[in-house]
Coordinates of C-alpha atoms and ligand atoms in Angstrom, one line a residue:
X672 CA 126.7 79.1 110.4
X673 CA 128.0 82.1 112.1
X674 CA 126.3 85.5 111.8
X675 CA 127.9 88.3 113.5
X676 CA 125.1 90.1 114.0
X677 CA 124.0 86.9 116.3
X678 CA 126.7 88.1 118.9
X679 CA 125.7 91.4 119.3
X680 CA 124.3 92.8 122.9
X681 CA 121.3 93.9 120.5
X682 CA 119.4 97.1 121.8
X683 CA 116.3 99.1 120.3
X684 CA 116.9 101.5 117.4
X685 CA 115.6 104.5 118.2
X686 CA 116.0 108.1 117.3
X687 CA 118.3 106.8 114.1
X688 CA 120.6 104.8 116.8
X689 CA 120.8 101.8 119.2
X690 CA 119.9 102.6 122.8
X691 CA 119.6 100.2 125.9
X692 CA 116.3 99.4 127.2
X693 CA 115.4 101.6 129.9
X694 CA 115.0 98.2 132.5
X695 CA 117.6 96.5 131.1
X696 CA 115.8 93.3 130.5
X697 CA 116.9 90.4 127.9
X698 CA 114.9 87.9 125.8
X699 CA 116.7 84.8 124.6
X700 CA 116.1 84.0 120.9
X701 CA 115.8 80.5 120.3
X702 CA 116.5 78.6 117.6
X703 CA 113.7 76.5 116.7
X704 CA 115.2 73.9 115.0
X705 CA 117.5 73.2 118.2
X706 CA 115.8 75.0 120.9
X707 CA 119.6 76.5 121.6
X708 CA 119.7 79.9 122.5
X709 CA 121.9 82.0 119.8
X710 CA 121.1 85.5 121.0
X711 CA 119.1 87.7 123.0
X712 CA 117.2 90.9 122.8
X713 CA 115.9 93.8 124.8
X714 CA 112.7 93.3 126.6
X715 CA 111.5 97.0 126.3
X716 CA 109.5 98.3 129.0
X717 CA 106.6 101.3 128.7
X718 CA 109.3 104.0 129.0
X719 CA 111.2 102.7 126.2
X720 CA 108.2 102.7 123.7
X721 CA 107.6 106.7 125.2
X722 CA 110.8 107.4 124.2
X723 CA 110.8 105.8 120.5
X724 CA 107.3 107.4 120.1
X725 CA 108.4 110.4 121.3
X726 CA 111.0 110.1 118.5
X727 CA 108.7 109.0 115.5
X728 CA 106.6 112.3 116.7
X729 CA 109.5 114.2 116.5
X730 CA 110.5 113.2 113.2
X731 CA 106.8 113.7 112.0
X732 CA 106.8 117.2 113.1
X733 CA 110.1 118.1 111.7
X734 CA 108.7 117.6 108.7
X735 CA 111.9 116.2 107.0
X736 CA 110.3 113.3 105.9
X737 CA 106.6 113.8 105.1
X738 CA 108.0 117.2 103.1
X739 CA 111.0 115.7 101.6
X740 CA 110.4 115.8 97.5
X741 CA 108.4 112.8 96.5
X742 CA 111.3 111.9 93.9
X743 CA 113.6 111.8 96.8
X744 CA 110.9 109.8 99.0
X745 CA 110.8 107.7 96.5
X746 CA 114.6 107.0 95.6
X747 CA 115.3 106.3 99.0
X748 CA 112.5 103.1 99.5
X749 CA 114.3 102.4 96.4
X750 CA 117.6 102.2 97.8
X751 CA 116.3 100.5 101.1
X752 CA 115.2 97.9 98.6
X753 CA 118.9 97.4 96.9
X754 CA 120.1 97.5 100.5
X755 CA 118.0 94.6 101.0
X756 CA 119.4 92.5 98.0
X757 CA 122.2 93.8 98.8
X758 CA 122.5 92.1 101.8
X759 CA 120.3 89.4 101.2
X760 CA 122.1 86.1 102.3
X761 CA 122.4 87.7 106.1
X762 CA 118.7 88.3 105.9
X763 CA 117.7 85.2 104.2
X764 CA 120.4 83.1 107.3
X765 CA 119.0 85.6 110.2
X766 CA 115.2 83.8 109.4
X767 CA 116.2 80.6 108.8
X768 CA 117.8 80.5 112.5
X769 CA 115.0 82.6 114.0
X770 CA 112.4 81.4 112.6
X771 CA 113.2 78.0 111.4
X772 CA 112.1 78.4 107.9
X773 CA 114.5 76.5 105.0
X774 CA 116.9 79.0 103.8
X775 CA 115.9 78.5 100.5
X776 CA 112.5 79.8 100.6
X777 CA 113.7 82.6 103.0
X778 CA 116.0 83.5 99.5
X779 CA 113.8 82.9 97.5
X780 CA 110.4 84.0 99.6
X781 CA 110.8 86.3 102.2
X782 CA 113.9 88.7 101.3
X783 CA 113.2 89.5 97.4
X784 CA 109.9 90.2 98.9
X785 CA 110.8 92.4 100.9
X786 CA 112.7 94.3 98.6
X787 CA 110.0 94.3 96.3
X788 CA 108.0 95.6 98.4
X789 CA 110.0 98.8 99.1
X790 CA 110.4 99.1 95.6
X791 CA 106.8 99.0 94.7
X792 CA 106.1 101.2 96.9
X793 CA 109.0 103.4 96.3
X794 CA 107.1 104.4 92.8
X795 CA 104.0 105.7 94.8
X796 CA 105.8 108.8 96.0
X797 CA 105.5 110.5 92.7
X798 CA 101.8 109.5 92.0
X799 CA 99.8 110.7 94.9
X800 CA 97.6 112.7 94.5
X801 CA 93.8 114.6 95.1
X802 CA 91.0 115.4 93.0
X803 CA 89.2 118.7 91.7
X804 CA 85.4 118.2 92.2
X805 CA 82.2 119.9 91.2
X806 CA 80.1 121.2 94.3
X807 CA 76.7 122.7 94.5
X808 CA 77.5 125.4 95.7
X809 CA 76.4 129.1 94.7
X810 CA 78.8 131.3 93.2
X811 CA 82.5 130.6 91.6
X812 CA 83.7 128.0 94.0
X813 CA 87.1 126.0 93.4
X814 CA 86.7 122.6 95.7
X815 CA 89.7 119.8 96.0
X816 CA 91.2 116.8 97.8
X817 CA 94.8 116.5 99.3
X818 CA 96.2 113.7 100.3
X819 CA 98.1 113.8 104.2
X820 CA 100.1 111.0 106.1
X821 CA 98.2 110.1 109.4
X822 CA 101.4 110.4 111.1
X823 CA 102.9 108.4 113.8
X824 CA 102.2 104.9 112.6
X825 CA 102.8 101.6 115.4
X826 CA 103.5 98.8 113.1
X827 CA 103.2 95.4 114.8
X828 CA 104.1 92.4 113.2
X829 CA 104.3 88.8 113.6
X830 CA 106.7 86.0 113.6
X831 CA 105.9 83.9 110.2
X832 CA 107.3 86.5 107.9
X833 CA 109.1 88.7 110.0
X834 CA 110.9 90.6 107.7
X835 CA 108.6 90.4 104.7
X836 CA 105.6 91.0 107.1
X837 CA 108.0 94.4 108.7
X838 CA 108.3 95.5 104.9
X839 CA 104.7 95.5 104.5
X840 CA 103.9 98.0 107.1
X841 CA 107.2 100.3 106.8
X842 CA 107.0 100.4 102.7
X843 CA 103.6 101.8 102.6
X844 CA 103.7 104.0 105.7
X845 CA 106.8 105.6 104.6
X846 CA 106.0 106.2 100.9
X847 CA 102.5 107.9 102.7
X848 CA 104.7 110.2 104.7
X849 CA 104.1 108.5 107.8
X850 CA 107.0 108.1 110.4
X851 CA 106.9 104.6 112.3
X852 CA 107.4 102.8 115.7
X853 CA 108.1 98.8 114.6
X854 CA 107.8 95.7 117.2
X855 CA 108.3 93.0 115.4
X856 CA 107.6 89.6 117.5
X857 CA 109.4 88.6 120.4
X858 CA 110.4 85.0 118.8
X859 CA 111.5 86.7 115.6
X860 CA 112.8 90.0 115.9
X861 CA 116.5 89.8 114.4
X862 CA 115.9 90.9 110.4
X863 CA 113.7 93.9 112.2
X864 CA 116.7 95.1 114.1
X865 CA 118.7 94.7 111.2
X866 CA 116.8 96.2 108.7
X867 CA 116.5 99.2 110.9
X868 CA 120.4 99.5 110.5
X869 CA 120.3 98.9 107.1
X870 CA 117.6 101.9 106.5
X871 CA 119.6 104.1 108.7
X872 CA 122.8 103.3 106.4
X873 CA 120.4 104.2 103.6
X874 CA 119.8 107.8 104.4
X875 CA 116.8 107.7 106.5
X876 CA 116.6 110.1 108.6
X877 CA 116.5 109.6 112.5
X878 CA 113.7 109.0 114.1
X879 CA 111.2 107.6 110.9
X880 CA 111.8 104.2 111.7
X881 CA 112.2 103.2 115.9
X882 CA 112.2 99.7 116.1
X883 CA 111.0 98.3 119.7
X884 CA 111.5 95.0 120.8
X885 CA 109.9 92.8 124.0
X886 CA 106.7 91.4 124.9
X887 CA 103.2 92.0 123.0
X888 CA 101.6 92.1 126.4
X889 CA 103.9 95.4 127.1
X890 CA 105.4 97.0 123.8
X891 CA 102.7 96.2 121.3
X892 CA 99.9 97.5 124.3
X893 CA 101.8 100.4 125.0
X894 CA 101.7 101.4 121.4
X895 CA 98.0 100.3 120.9
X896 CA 96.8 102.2 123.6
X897 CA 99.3 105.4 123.1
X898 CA 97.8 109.1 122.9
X899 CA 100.8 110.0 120.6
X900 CA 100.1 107.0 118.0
X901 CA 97.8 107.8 115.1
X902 CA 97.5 104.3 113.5
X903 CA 98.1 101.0 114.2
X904 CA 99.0 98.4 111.7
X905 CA 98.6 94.9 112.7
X906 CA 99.3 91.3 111.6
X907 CA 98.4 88.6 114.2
X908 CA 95.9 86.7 115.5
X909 CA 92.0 87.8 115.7
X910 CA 92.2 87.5 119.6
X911 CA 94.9 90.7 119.4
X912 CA 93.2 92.1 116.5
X913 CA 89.9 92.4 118.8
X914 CA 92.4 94.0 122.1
X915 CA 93.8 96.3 119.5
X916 CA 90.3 98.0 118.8
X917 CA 89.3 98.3 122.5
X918 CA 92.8 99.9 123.0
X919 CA 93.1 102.2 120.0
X920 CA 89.5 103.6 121.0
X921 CA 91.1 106.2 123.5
X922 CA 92.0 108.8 120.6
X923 CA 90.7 106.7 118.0
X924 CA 93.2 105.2 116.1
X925 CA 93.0 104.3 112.7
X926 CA 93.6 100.4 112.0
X927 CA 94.4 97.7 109.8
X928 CA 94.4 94.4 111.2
X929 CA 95.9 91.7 109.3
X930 CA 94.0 88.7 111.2
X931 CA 93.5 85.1 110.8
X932 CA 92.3 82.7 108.5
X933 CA 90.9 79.3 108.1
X934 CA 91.2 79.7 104.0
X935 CA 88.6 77.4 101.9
X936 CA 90.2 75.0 98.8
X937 CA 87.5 73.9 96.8
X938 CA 88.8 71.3 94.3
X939 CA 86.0 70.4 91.1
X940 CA 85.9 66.6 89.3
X941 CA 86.9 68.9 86.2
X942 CA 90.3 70.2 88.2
X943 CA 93.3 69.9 86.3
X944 CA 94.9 67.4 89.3
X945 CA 98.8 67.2 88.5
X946 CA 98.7 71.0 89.5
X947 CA 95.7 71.3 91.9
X948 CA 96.8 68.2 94.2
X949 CA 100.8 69.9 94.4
X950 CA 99.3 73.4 95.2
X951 CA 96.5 72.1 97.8
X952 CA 99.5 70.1 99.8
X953 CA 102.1 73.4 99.4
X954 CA 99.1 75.5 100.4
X955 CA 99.1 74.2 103.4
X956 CA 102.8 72.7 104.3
X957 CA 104.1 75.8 102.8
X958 CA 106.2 77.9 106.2
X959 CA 105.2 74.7 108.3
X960 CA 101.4 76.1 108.0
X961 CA 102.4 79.2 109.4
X962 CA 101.0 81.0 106.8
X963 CA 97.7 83.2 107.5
X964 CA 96.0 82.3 104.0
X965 CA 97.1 78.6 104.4
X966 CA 94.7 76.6 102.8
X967 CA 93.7 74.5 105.8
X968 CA 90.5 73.4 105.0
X969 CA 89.8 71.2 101.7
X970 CA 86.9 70.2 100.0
X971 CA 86.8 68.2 97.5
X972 CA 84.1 66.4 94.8
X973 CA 83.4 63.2 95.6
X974 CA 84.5 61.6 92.5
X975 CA 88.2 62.7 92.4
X976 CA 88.5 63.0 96.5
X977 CA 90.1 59.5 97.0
X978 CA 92.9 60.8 94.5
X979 CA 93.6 63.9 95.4
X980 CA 93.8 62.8 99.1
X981 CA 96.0 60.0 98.2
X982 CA 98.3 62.6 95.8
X983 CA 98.4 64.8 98.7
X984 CA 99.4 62.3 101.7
X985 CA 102.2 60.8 99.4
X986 CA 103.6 64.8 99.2
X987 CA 103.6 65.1 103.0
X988 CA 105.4 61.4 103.6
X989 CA 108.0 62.7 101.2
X990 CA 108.6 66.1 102.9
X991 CA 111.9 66.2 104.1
X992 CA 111.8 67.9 107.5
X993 CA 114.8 69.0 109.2
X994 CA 116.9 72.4 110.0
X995 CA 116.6 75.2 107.6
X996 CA 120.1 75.7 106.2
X997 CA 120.3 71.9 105.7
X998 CA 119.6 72.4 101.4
X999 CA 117.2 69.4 101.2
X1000 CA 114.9 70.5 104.1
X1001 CA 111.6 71.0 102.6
X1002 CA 109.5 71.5 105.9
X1003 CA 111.4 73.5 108.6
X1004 CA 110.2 73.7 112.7
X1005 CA 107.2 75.3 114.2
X1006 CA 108.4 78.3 115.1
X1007 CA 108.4 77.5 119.1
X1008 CA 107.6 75.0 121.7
X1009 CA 104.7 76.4 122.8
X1010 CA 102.9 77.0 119.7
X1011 CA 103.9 73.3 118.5
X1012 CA 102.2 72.5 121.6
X1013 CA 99.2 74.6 120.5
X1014 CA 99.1 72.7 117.0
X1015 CA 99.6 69.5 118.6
X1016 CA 96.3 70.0 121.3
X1017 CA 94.4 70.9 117.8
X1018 CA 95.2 67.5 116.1
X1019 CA 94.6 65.7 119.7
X1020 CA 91.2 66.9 120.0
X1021 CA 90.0 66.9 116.4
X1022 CA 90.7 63.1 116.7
X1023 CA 88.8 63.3 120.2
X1024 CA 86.2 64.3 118.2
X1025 CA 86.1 61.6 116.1
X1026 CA 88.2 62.8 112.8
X1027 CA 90.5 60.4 111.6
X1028 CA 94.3 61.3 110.8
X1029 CA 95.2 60.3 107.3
X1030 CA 98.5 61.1 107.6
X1031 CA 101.1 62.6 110.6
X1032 CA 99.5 63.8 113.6
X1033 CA 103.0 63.6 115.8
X1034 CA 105.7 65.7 117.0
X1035 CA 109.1 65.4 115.1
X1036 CA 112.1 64.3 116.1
X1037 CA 114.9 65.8 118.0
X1038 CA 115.6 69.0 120.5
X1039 CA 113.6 71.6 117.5
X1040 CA 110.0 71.9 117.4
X1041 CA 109.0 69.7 114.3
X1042 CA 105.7 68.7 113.3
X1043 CA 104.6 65.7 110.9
X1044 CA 102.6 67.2 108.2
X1045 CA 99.5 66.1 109.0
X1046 CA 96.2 65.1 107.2
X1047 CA 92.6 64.8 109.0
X1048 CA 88.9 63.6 107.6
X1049 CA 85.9 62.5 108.6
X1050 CA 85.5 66.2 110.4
X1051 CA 82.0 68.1 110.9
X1052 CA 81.7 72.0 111.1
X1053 CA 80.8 72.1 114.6
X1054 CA 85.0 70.4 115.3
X1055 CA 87.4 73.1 116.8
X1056 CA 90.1 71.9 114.3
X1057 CA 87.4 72.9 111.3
X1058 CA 86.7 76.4 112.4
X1059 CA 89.8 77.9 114.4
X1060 CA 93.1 78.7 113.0
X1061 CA 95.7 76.2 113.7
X1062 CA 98.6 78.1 112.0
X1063 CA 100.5 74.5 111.8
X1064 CA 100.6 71.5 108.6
X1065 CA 97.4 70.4 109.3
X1066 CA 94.5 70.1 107.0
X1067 CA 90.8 69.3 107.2
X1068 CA 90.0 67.7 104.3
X1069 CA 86.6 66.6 103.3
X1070 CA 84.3 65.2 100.3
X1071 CA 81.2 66.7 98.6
X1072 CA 79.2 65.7 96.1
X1073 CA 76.6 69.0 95.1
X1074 CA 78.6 72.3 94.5
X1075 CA 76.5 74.3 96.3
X1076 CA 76.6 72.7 99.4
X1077 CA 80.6 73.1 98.9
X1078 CA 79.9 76.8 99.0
X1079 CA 78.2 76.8 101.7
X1080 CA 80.2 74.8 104.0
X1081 CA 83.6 76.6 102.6
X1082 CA 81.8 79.9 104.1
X1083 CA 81.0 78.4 107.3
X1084 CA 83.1 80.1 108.7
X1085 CA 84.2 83.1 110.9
X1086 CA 87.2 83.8 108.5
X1087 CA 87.3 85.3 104.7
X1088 CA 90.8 85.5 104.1
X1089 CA 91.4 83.6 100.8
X1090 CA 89.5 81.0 99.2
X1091 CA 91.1 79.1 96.3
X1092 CA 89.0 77.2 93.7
X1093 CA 90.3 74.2 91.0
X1094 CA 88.4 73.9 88.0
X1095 CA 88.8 74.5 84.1
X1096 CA 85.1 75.7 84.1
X1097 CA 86.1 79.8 83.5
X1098 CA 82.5 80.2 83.9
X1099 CA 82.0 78.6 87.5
X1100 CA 85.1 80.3 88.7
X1101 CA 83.9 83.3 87.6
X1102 CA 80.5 82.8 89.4
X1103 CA 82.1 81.0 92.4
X1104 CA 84.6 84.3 92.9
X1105 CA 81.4 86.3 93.4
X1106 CA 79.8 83.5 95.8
X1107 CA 83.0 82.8 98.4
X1108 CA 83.2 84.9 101.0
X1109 CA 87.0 86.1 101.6
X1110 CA 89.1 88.6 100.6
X1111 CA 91.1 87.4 97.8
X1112 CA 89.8 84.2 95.6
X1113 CA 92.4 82.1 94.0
X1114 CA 91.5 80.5 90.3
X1115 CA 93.5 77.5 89.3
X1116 CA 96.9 79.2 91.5
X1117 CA 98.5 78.3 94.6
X1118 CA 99.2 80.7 97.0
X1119 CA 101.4 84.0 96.5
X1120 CA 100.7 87.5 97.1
X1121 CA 101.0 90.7 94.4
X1122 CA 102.6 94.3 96.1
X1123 CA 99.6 95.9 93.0
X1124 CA 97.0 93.5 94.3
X1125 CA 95.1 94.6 97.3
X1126 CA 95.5 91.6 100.4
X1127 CA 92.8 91.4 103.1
X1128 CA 90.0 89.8 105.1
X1129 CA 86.4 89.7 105.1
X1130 CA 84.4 89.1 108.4
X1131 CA 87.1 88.4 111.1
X1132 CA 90.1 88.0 109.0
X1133 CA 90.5 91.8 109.3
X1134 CA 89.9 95.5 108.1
X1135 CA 91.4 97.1 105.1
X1136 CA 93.7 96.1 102.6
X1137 CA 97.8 96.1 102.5
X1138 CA 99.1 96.8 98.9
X1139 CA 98.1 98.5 95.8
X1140 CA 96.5 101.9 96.2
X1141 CA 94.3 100.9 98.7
X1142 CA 97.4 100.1 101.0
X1143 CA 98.7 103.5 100.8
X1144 CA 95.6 105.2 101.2
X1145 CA 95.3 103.1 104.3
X1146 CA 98.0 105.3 105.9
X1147 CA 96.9 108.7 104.4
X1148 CA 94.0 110.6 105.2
X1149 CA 91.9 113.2 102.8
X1150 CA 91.8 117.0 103.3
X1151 CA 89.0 118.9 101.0
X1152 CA 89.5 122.5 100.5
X1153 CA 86.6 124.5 99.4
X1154 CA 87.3 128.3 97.9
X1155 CA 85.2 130.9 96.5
X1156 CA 87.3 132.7 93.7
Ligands
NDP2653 P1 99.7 87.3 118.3 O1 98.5 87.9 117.6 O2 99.7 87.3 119.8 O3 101.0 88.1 117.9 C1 101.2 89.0 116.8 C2 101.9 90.3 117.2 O4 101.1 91.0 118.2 C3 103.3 90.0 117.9 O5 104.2 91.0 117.6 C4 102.9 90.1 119.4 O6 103.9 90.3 120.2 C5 101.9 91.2 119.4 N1 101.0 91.3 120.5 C6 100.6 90.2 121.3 N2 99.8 90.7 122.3 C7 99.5 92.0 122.0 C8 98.7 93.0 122.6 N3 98.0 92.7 123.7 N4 98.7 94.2 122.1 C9 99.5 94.5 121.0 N5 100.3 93.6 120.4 C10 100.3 92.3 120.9 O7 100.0 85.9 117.7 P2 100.7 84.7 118.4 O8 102.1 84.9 118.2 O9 100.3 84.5 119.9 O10 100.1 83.5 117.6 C11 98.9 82.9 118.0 C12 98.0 82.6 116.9 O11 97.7 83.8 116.2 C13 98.7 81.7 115.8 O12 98.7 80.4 116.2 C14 97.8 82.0 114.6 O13 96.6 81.3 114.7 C15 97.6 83.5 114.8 N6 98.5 84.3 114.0 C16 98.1 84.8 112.8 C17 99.0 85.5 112.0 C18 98.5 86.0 110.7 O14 99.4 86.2 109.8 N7 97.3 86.3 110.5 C19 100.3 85.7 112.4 C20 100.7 85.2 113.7 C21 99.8 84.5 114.5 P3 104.7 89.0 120.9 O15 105.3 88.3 119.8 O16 105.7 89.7 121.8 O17 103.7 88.3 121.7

């Protein structure tokens, strides 16, 4: 598969061009299905993320953007998103070698997602807007809200969606008025530096979009802690997330934080099985695991556990695992070798422990960083692998018999991502979608996410929401004007 974007000395896209990193440093990107190295890209140093905020401020003040017409606004997020599908089997090939995901789902998943993200958003432009209120105030008084972009936004994204996870920050910020530095991760940063291009070729005017590359450590700490930067925008792990707070606190940032999850499936003797046991296995082999709503820990009732466990062991023997742009892969790589290592240590010391592996529970084979899809009971709440993100194919899965008690174990725990519930009772799923602690409660669906449906955490999955209303407003603050007449 040759891309010739691959073979390009790529730099960082700032200022509506490509400029070398001040240092001059390279990052191989490795392909995790082989381990080779098919590219590399700048490791940007604390200069280079002055420069592209300096950029992103000078855009915001310029005004071009935040002022342009919101018809215009909007008809270019709309373009971004045809340039998107326009280009969409580069996209969909640039993930599948950095990131190892099959090809397929990158087609299918991550690039119409992405697009339909920027078009969703794209019809926001027009419909912002404040409110007239009544005050108590004597005398003829006019009072209203306005709605302003928060400015300079540092969007910093992760590596199991890269480009989907990029068009969730840029989509929103942009229709808000916002101008934007990017870092995408430094295993998984090609579709940002291309999608940066392709904006550029859209119109966008220079400067609204800087996308930085390198190290979290440097780039993404640079930005959180930057006296320029009015709001971060993060999707990572709840370690960062918690940095990102202390660091933001110098001119108090606004954030989002996009954090982890340990997400609760809680399957009922009533479940409609030929479609709960499929969703429960793709909910959590689904990107390798690498999914922050994975459902990774199941529970199910006692009398249909032996079954579903069964129905879901046979789905992981049958994954096909192998390199993403092979069709019949299923189940692509982890996406490197040290965070297979990471998954591995979980499975090694949840059967330390004393859970027993039902299925998988071994590295793949061959140079790529495979992982069997991998199946653990006999857990307790106390065990690391029940209460800490593993981010990889593995699932707790464990029996109850009193509902209740399922409840209460599914919110044991520090996360509230997403919680999904089986049953054909409407009225306990109605009652149990008030009684799970997370952000978004699944009924009888796998996973899957909705651009008009707000997407968040409870407790340490996060704050605020991407998407919907509520996702724009996240990037927006409110003005009131108060006038006697
Ligand atoms: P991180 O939270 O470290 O990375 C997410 C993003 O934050 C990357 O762009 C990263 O850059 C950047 N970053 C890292 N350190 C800092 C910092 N100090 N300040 C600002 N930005 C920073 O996740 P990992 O890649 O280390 O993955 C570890 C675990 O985190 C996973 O196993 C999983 O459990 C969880 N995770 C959760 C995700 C989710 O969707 N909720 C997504 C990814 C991970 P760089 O890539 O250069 O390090």
């Amino acid at each position: 598969m040759s891309i010739d974007f691959l073979n390009r000395e790529h730099g960082l896209h700032i200022a509506g061009g490509w400029q070398p990193s001040d240092g001059g440093g390279r990052l191989d990107v490795i392909n995790p299905a082989t381990g080779a190295v098919i590219s590399t890209i700048a490791d940007a140093s604390p200069a280079d993320v002055d420069r592209a905020v300096a950029a992103a401020r000078a855009a915001f003040e310029r005004n071009d953007w935040a002022s342009l017409l919101p018809n215009a606004r909007g008809q270019l997020l709309w373009r971004i998103a045809e340039a998107i599908e326009a280009h969409a089997e580069e996209f969909a090939r640039l993930e599948c070698l950095d990131n190892g995901k099959p090809l397929l789902a990158a087609r299918r998943g991550d690039v119409p997602g992405a697009a339909d993200t920027f078009r969703y958003f794209a019809g926001w432009c027009t419909k912002i807007t404040g409110q007239t209120m009544q005050v108590s105030r004597p005398g003829q008084t006019f009072a209203y809200t306005m709605r302003e972009p928060l400015g300079v936004v540092a969007a910093i994204v992760p590596w199991n969606f890269p480009l989907l996870m990029a068009a969730w920050k840029l989509a929103p910020a942009l229709a808000a008025g916002c101008t934007v530095v990017l870092k995408p991760a430094e295993d998984t940063s090609l579709t940002a530096l291309r999608l940066a291009e392709v904006m550029a070729d859209c119109g966008l005017p220079a400067g609204v979009v800087n996308v930085v590359t390198g190290r979290g450590a440097t780039v993404g700490a640079t930005l959180t802690r930057h006296p320029d930067v009015n709001k971060v925008a993060f999707t990572g792990s709840t370690l960062v997330g918690k940095e990102i707070i202390g660091a933001a606190a110098g001119n108090l940032k606004k954030l989002t934080l996009e954090l982890g999850g340990k997400s609760p499936t809680l399957i009922l003797p009533d479940a409609d099985l030929a479609k709960a046991i499929p969703a429960a296995a793709m909910g959590i082999f689904h990107n390798a695991g690498q999914v922050c709503a994975a459902g990774s820990r199941l529970y199910v009732h006692e009398k249909v556990f032996d079954q579903v466990a069964e129905g879901i062991i046979q789905r992981a023997r049958a994954l096909r695992s192998g390199p993403g742009e092979v069709p019949t892969t299923d189940l692509g790589p982890l996406v490197s070798q040290r965070h297979r290592e990471r998954v591995h240590g979980y499975v090694e010391s949840g059967q330390r422990e004393g859970a027993q592996l039902l299925t998988g529970g071994a590295r793949g084979q061959g140079e790529g960083f495979f992982y069997e899809p991998t199946i653990l009971t006999g857990t307790t709440s106390g065990m690391s692998i029940v209460r800490e993100e593993i981010f990889g194919p593995v699932l707790v899965a464990e029996r109850f018999g009193d509902l209740d008690e399922a409840v209460e174990r599914a919110n044991d725990s520090d996360f509230g991502l997403s919680a999904t519930v089986w049953t054909t009772n409407l009225g306990l799923a109605h009652g149990l979608a008030r009684r799970l602690e997370a952000g978004t409660i699944r009924v009888n669906t796998g996973g899957g996410t909705d651009p008009n449906q707000p997407f968040g955490g409870t407790k340490q999955s996060g704050w605020g929401r991407e998407f919907g209303e509520e996702g724009l407003l996240e990037y927006m603050q409110t003005k009131s004007v108060l006038m006697t007449l």
